mmCIF file of C-alpha atoms and ligand atoms in Angstrom:
data_model
loop_
_atom_site.group_PDB
_atom_site.id
_atom_site.type_symbol
_atom_site.label_atom_id
_atom_site.label_comp_id
_atom_site.label_asym_id
_atom_site.label_seq_id
_atom_site.Cartn_x
_atom_site.Cartn_y
_atom_site.Cartn_z
ATOM 1 C CA MET A 1 101.884 15.976 -63.836
ATOM 2 C CA SER A 2 98.693 14.462 -62.501
ATOM 3 C CA LYS A 3 98.879 11.900 -59.738
ATOM 4 C CA PRO A 4 98.533 8.188 -60.591
ATOM 5 C CA LYS A 5 94.944 7.056 -59.904
ATOM 6 C CA ILE A 6 94.857 3.898 -57.786
ATOM 7 C CA GLY A 7 91.669 1.822 -57.674
ATOM 8 C CA ILE A 8 91.348 0.002 -54.350
ATOM 9 C CA ALA A 9 88.739 -2.762 -54.115
ATOM 10 C CA ALA A 10 86.762 -2.151 -50.917
ATOM 11 C CA ASN A 11 85.315 -4.638 -48.463
ATOM 12 C CA GLN A 12 81.852 -4.640 -46.950
ATOM 13 C CA HIS A 13 81.211 -4.931 -43.214
ATOM 14 C CA TYR A 14 78.245 -7.306 -43.168
ATOM 15 C CA GLN A 15 77.782 -8.214 -39.496
ATOM 16 C CA ASP A 16 77.554 -6.578 -36.067
ATOM 17 C CA ASN A 17 76.782 -3.097 -37.386
ATOM 18 C CA GLN A 18 74.499 -1.904 -34.577
ATOM 19 C CA ALA A 19 76.263 1.459 -34.485
ATOM 20 C CA PHE A 20 75.214 1.930 -38.129
ATOM 21 C CA PHE A 21 71.517 0.982 -37.602
ATOM 22 C CA ASP A 22 72.406 -2.561 -38.739
ATOM 23 C CA GLN A 23 73.341 -1.254 -42.180
ATOM 24 C CA PRO A 24 76.404 -2.871 -43.767
ATOM 25 C CA PHE A 25 79.136 -0.390 -44.673
ATOM 26 C CA THR A 26 81.897 -0.217 -47.269
ATOM 27 C CA TYR A 27 85.485 0.212 -46.103
ATOM 28 C CA VAL A 28 89.186 -0.042 -46.876
ATOM 29 C CA PRO A 29 91.767 -0.277 -44.063
ATOM 30 C CA GLN A 30 93.230 3.210 -43.613
ATOM 31 C CA GLY A 31 96.835 2.060 -44.164
ATOM 32 C CA PHE A 32 96.127 1.505 -47.875
ATOM 33 C CA ILE A 33 94.781 5.040 -48.261
ATOM 34 C CA ASN A 34 97.688 6.550 -46.320
ATOM 35 C CA GLY A 35 100.294 4.435 -48.118
ATOM 36 C CA VAL A 36 98.971 5.489 -51.539
ATOM 37 C CA HIS A 37 98.677 9.144 -50.488
ATOM 38 C CA GLN A 38 102.220 9.117 -49.110
ATOM 39 C CA ALA A 39 103.466 7.600 -52.383
ATOM 40 C CA GLY A 40 101.892 10.494 -54.306
ATOM 41 C CA GLY A 41 98.911 8.550 -55.656
ATOM 42 C CA LEU A 42 95.209 9.310 -55.649
ATOM 43 C CA PRO A 43 93.157 6.450 -54.148
ATOM 44 C CA PHE A 44 89.689 5.589 -55.496
ATOM 45 C CA LEU A 45 87.518 3.045 -53.690
ATOM 46 C CA PHE A 46 85.626 0.427 -55.695
ATOM 47 C CA PRO A 47 82.627 -0.777 -53.651
ATOM 48 C CA ILE A 48 81.601 -4.419 -54.157
ATOM 49 C CA GLY A 49 79.135 -4.533 -57.009
ATOM 50 C CA ASP A 50 78.070 -6.170 -60.254
ATOM 51 C CA PRO A 51 81.124 -7.750 -61.953
ATOM 52 C CA GLU A 52 79.920 -6.122 -65.188
ATOM 53 C CA LEU A 53 80.983 -2.756 -63.730
ATOM 54 C CA ALA A 54 84.646 -3.816 -63.720
ATOM 55 C CA HIS A 55 85.311 -2.447 -67.207
ATOM 56 C CA GLU A 56 84.227 1.073 -66.282
ATOM 57 C CA TYR A 57 85.901 1.038 -62.877
ATOM 58 C CA ILE A 58 89.256 -0.104 -64.293
ATOM 59 C CA SER A 59 88.998 2.320 -67.225
ATOM 60 C CA GLY A 60 88.901 5.175 -64.715
ATOM 61 C CA VAL A 61 92.177 4.371 -62.940
ATOM 62 C CA ASP A 62 95.842 3.714 -63.745
ATOM 63 C CA LYS A 63 96.411 0.759 -61.393
ATOM 64 C CA LEU A 64 94.551 -1.778 -59.258
ATOM 65 C CA LEU A 65 95.182 -2.627 -55.605
ATOM 66 C CA LEU A 66 93.534 -5.601 -53.850
ATOM 67 C CA ALA A 67 93.462 -5.662 -50.045
ATOM 68 C CA GLY A 68 93.117 -8.425 -47.477
ATOM 69 C CA GLY A 69 89.989 -9.793 -45.806
ATOM 70 C CA GLN A 70 87.831 -12.889 -46.097
ATOM 71 C CA ASP A 71 88.947 -16.349 -47.136
ATOM 72 C CA VAL A 72 88.491 -17.148 -50.820
ATOM 73 C CA THR A 73 85.390 -19.238 -51.578
ATOM 74 C CA PRO A 74 86.748 -22.795 -52.137
ATOM 75 C CA PHE A 75 84.418 -23.796 -54.977
ATOM 76 C CA LEU A 76 86.250 -21.234 -57.109
ATOM 77 C CA TYR A 77 89.096 -23.765 -57.140
ATOM 78 C CA ASP A 78 86.817 -26.825 -57.153
ATOM 79 C CA GLU A 79 86.970 -27.727 -53.468
ATOM 80 C CA GLU A 80 84.343 -28.214 -50.796
ATOM 81 C CA PRO A 81 84.724 -25.981 -47.696
ATOM 82 C CA ARG A 82 86.847 -27.650 -45.025
ATOM 83 C CA PRO A 83 85.949 -27.269 -41.326
ATOM 84 C CA GLU A 84 88.866 -24.828 -40.803
ATOM 85 C CA LEU A 85 87.614 -22.341 -43.414
ATOM 86 C CA GLY A 86 86.947 -18.791 -42.149
ATOM 87 C CA ALA A 87 84.357 -16.223 -43.322
ATOM 88 C CA THR A 88 83.934 -15.890 -47.092
ATOM 89 C CA SER A 89 82.127 -13.501 -49.454
ATOM 90 C CA ILE A 90 81.324 -14.880 -52.898
ATOM 91 C CA GLU A 91 79.968 -11.438 -53.778
ATOM 92 C CA ARG A 92 83.364 -9.862 -53.131
ATOM 93 C CA ASP A 93 85.241 -12.734 -54.812
ATOM 94 C CA ARG A 94 83.251 -12.394 -58.054
ATOM 95 C CA PHE A 95 83.632 -8.625 -58.195
ATOM 96 C CA GLU A 96 87.388 -8.721 -57.543
ATOM 97 C CA ILE A 97 87.931 -11.556 -60.044
ATOM 98 C CA ALA A 98 86.275 -9.322 -62.655
ATOM 99 C CA LEU A 99 88.544 -6.410 -61.625
ATOM 100 C CA ILE A 100 91.665 -8.580 -61.992
ATOM 101 C CA LYS A 101 90.610 -9.853 -65.430
ATOM 102 C CA GLU A 102 89.767 -6.363 -66.597
ATOM 103 C CA ALA A 103 93.061 -4.887 -65.330
ATOM 104 C CA LEU A 104 94.934 -7.623 -67.225
ATOM 105 C CA LYS A 105 92.876 -6.900 -70.361
ATOM 106 C CA GLN A 106 93.654 -3.170 -70.089
ATOM 107 C CA ASN A 107 97.315 -3.917 -69.261
ATOM 108 C CA LYS A 108 97.202 -2.006 -65.961
ATOM 109 C CA PRO A 109 99.502 -2.896 -63.038
ATOM 110 C CA ILE A 110 98.086 -4.968 -60.169
ATOM 111 C CA PHE A 111 99.349 -4.997 -56.565
ATOM 112 C CA THR A 112 97.750 -7.523 -54.217
ATOM 113 C CA VAL A 113 97.951 -8.051 -50.456
ATOM 114 C CA CYS A 114 97.202 -11.244 -48.467
ATOM 115 C CA ARG A 115 93.736 -12.431 -49.560
ATOM 116 C CA GLY A 116 94.178 -10.317 -52.716
ATOM 117 C CA THR A 117 97.212 -12.410 -53.639
ATOM 118 C CA GLN A 118 95.337 -15.637 -52.894
ATOM 119 C CA LEU A 119 92.379 -14.541 -55.027
ATOM 120 C CA LEU A 120 94.757 -13.488 -57.818
ATOM 121 C CA ASN A 121 96.250 -16.990 -57.780
ATOM 122 C CA VAL A 122 92.793 -18.609 -57.914
ATOM 123 C CA THR A 123 91.647 -16.259 -60.706
ATOM 124 C CA LEU A 124 94.625 -17.347 -62.811
ATOM 125 C CA GLY A 125 93.996 -21.066 -62.199
ATOM 126 C CA GLY A 126 95.904 -21.847 -58.979
ATOM 127 C CA THR A 127 94.666 -23.379 -55.716
ATOM 128 C CA LEU A 128 94.951 -22.585 -51.990
ATOM 129 C CA TYR A 129 95.472 -24.323 -48.701
ATOM 130 C CA GLN A 130 92.114 -23.568 -47.067
ATOM 131 C CA ASP A 131 94.037 -23.722 -43.801
ATOM 132 C CA LEU A 132 97.752 -24.190 -43.152
ATOM 133 C CA SER A 133 96.979 -27.382 -41.190
ATOM 134 C CA GLN A 134 96.728 -28.979 -44.657
ATOM 135 C CA TYR A 135 100.402 -28.185 -45.295
ATOM 136 C CA ASP A 136 102.715 -30.993 -44.165
ATOM 137 C CA GLN A 137 105.809 -28.801 -43.738
ATOM 138 C CA TRP A 138 104.009 -26.128 -41.654
ATOM 139 C CA ARG A 139 106.295 -24.976 -38.806
ATOM 140 C CA VAL A 140 106.241 -21.132 -38.861
ATOM 141 C CA LYS A 141 103.453 -19.154 -37.171
ATOM 142 C CA HIS A 142 101.722 -17.267 -39.989
ATOM 143 C CA ASP A 143 98.685 -15.922 -38.144
ATOM 144 C CA MET A 144 100.266 -13.776 -35.444
ATOM 145 C CA TYR A 145 97.045 -12.128 -34.254
ATOM 146 C CA PRO A 146 96.749 -10.540 -31.663
ATOM 147 C CA THR A 147 100.440 -9.562 -31.669
ATOM 148 C CA PHE A 148 100.900 -5.938 -32.775
ATOM 149 C CA PRO A 149 101.828 -5.795 -36.498
ATOM 150 C CA ALA A 150 105.228 -4.151 -35.936
ATOM 151 C CA PHE A 151 106.206 -7.102 -33.680
ATOM 152 C CA ALA A 152 104.549 -9.910 -35.634
ATOM 153 C CA LEU A 153 107.513 -10.904 -37.745
ATOM 154 C CA HIS A 154 108.779 -13.967 -39.586
ATOM 155 C CA SER A 155 111.635 -14.027 -42.065
ATOM 156 C CA ILE A 156 111.391 -14.373 -45.829
ATOM 157 C CA THR A 157 113.916 -15.223 -48.510
ATOM 158 C CA VAL A 158 113.495 -13.121 -51.652
ATOM 159 C CA LYS A 159 114.542 -14.296 -55.118
ATOM 160 C CA SER A 160 117.534 -12.311 -56.372
ATOM 161 C CA ASN A 161 117.251 -9.966 -59.345
ATOM 162 C CA THR A 162 113.607 -9.185 -58.647
ATOM 163 C CA VAL A 163 112.030 -5.827 -57.888
ATOM 164 C CA LEU A 164 111.156 -7.147 -54.449
ATOM 165 C CA ALA A 165 114.835 -7.948 -53.778
ATOM 166 C CA GLN A 166 115.739 -4.371 -54.768
ATOM 167 C CA LEU A 167 113.186 -3.015 -52.297
ATOM 168 C CA PHE A 168 113.649 -5.530 -49.443
ATOM 169 C CA GLY A 169 117.002 -7.253 -49.928
ATOM 170 C CA GLU A 170 117.243 -11.042 -50.203
ATOM 171 C CA LYS A 171 116.538 -11.622 -46.491
ATOM 172 C CA ALA A 172 113.822 -9.642 -44.742
ATOM 173 C CA GLN A 173 111.269 -9.736 -41.923
ATOM 174 C CA VAL A 174 107.555 -9.275 -42.581
ATOM 175 C CA ASN A 175 104.380 -9.354 -40.532
ATOM 176 C CA SER A 176 102.042 -12.295 -41.016
ATOM 177 C CA TYR A 177 98.268 -12.558 -40.554
ATOM 178 C CA HIS A 178 97.085 -15.401 -42.750
ATOM 179 C CA HIS A 179 95.892 -18.953 -42.229
ATOM 180 C CA GLN A 180 95.428 -19.667 -45.935
ATOM 181 C CA ALA A 181 98.229 -19.778 -48.512
ATOM 182 C CA ILE A 182 98.978 -20.605 -52.137
ATOM 183 C CA GLN A 183 99.046 -24.353 -52.726
ATOM 184 C CA LYS A 184 99.352 -24.864 -56.497
ATOM 185 C CA ILE A 185 100.621 -21.662 -58.071
ATOM 186 C CA ALA A 186 98.938 -20.460 -61.275
ATOM 187 C CA GLU A 187 100.948 -21.148 -64.418
ATOM 188 C CA SER A 188 101.214 -17.465 -65.307
ATOM 189 C CA LEU A 189 102.631 -16.549 -61.869
ATOM 190 C CA THR A 190 106.026 -17.254 -60.377
ATOM 191 C CA PRO A 191 106.980 -17.261 -56.663
ATOM 192 C CA ILE A 192 109.572 -14.665 -55.631
ATOM 193 C CA ALA A 193 109.629 -14.999 -51.817
ATOM 194 C CA TRP A 194 109.197 -17.807 -49.284
ATOM 195 C CA SER A 195 108.944 -18.169 -45.528
ATOM 196 C CA GLU A 196 111.363 -20.559 -43.831
ATOM 197 C CA ASP A 197 108.797 -23.371 -43.944
ATOM 198 C CA GLY A 198 108.382 -22.950 -47.700
ATOM 199 C CA ILE A 199 105.103 -21.018 -47.896
ATOM 200 C CA ILE A 200 104.941 -18.692 -50.902
ATOM 201 C CA GLU A 201 105.088 -15.140 -49.538
ATOM 202 C CA ALA A 202 105.226 -13.138 -52.808
ATOM 203 C CA VAL A 203 104.510 -13.637 -56.507
ATOM 204 C CA GLU A 204 104.949 -11.818 -59.789
ATOM 205 C CA SER A 205 103.945 -12.448 -63.392
ATOM 206 C CA ARG A 206 105.983 -15.028 -65.296
ATOM 207 C CA ASP A 207 105.553 -12.866 -68.400
ATOM 208 C CA THR A 208 107.461 -9.714 -67.459
ATOM 209 C CA SER A 209 105.345 -7.513 -69.756
ATOM 210 C CA THR A 210 102.418 -8.106 -67.370
ATOM 211 C CA ARG A 211 102.866 -6.024 -64.225
ATOM 212 C CA ILE A 212 101.722 -8.036 -61.206
ATOM 213 C CA LEU A 213 103.153 -7.961 -57.690
ATOM 214 C CA GLY A 214 101.492 -9.910 -54.893
ATOM 215 C CA VAL A 215 102.555 -10.224 -51.259
ATOM 216 C CA GLN A 216 101.195 -12.417 -48.480
ATOM 217 C CA TRP A 217 101.903 -9.947 -45.646
ATOM 218 C CA HIS A 218 100.355 -6.534 -44.855
ATOM 219 C CA PRO A 219 102.438 -3.490 -45.897
ATOM 220 C CA GLU A 220 99.501 -1.239 -44.974
ATOM 221 C CA LEU A 221 99.895 -2.156 -41.279
ATOM 222 C CA THR A 222 103.552 -1.139 -40.923
ATOM 223 C CA HIS A 223 104.285 1.334 -43.736
ATOM 224 C CA THR A 224 104.840 4.171 -41.238
ATOM 225 C CA SER A 225 107.228 2.247 -38.974
ATOM 226 C CA ASP A 226 109.024 0.070 -41.544
ATOM 227 C CA PRO A 227 110.483 2.049 -44.499
ATOM 228 C CA LYS A 228 110.679 -0.960 -46.808
ATOM 229 C CA GLU A 229 106.890 -1.396 -46.615
ATOM 230 C CA GLN A 230 106.337 2.196 -47.756
ATOM 231 C CA ARG A 231 108.847 1.511 -50.563
ATOM 232 C CA LEU A 232 106.373 -1.093 -51.854
ATOM 233 C CA PHE A 233 103.659 1.564 -52.101
ATOM 234 C CA ASP A 234 106.114 4.049 -53.647
ATOM 235 C CA TYR A 235 107.195 1.526 -56.255
ATOM 236 C CA PHE A 236 103.638 0.486 -57.105
ATOM 237 C CA VAL A 237 102.304 4.037 -57.358
ATOM 238 C CA GLN A 238 105.276 5.761 -59.044
ATOM 239 C CA THR A 239 107.255 3.178 -60.994
ATOM 240 C CA PHE A 240 105.364 -0.046 -61.670
HETATM 241 MN MN1 LIG B 1 103.432 -15.559 -43.544
#
């Protein structure tokens, strides 16, 4: 049997590229490649490009994976940028929005990580906290940088009878490197995990015939040291 083909949307390194003759370069954090390989999948990188290419890119793979990175451009959910906003890339946002819409149209599974989950929510009509300082109940540290990923843990509660609960149990510890979060969740999504201060840490599709799994943490950073994080890749690549 041939290996599942996994399309991974790549990022572009725009700044401080002296070692590359000031040329930007395209990249995906290695943990995504290794996690997919280890799960028996075949990763394909989608470089940021014209949103019109989404149809052909998605047609060539079985599943779509969206990684972390920049903040989501706030005008995509009708807000002005707040002073706390980090770096954004409207070019990347538009390309990945097209990939999400095309994967939904072709009924292909989508797995999203951190920013990918936030962009998924915005694509489907939800909104974000541009920075957690906007969240009144904020009392858990969610951006643990520069603590090493294996140590940067906060707890989550996972909704019972979900795939995530099968993989993680109903109480788990995850790393956390985000300062944005889902504010209003899109109507077609449903939250399936929360941090202790009530931030949405994972989502799935409300309509169970649409295969979407989104997490707010980074399985690619700890999939070699934390077996449950590799189980996420295994499930996405082999079962989802
Ligand atoms: Mn968190």
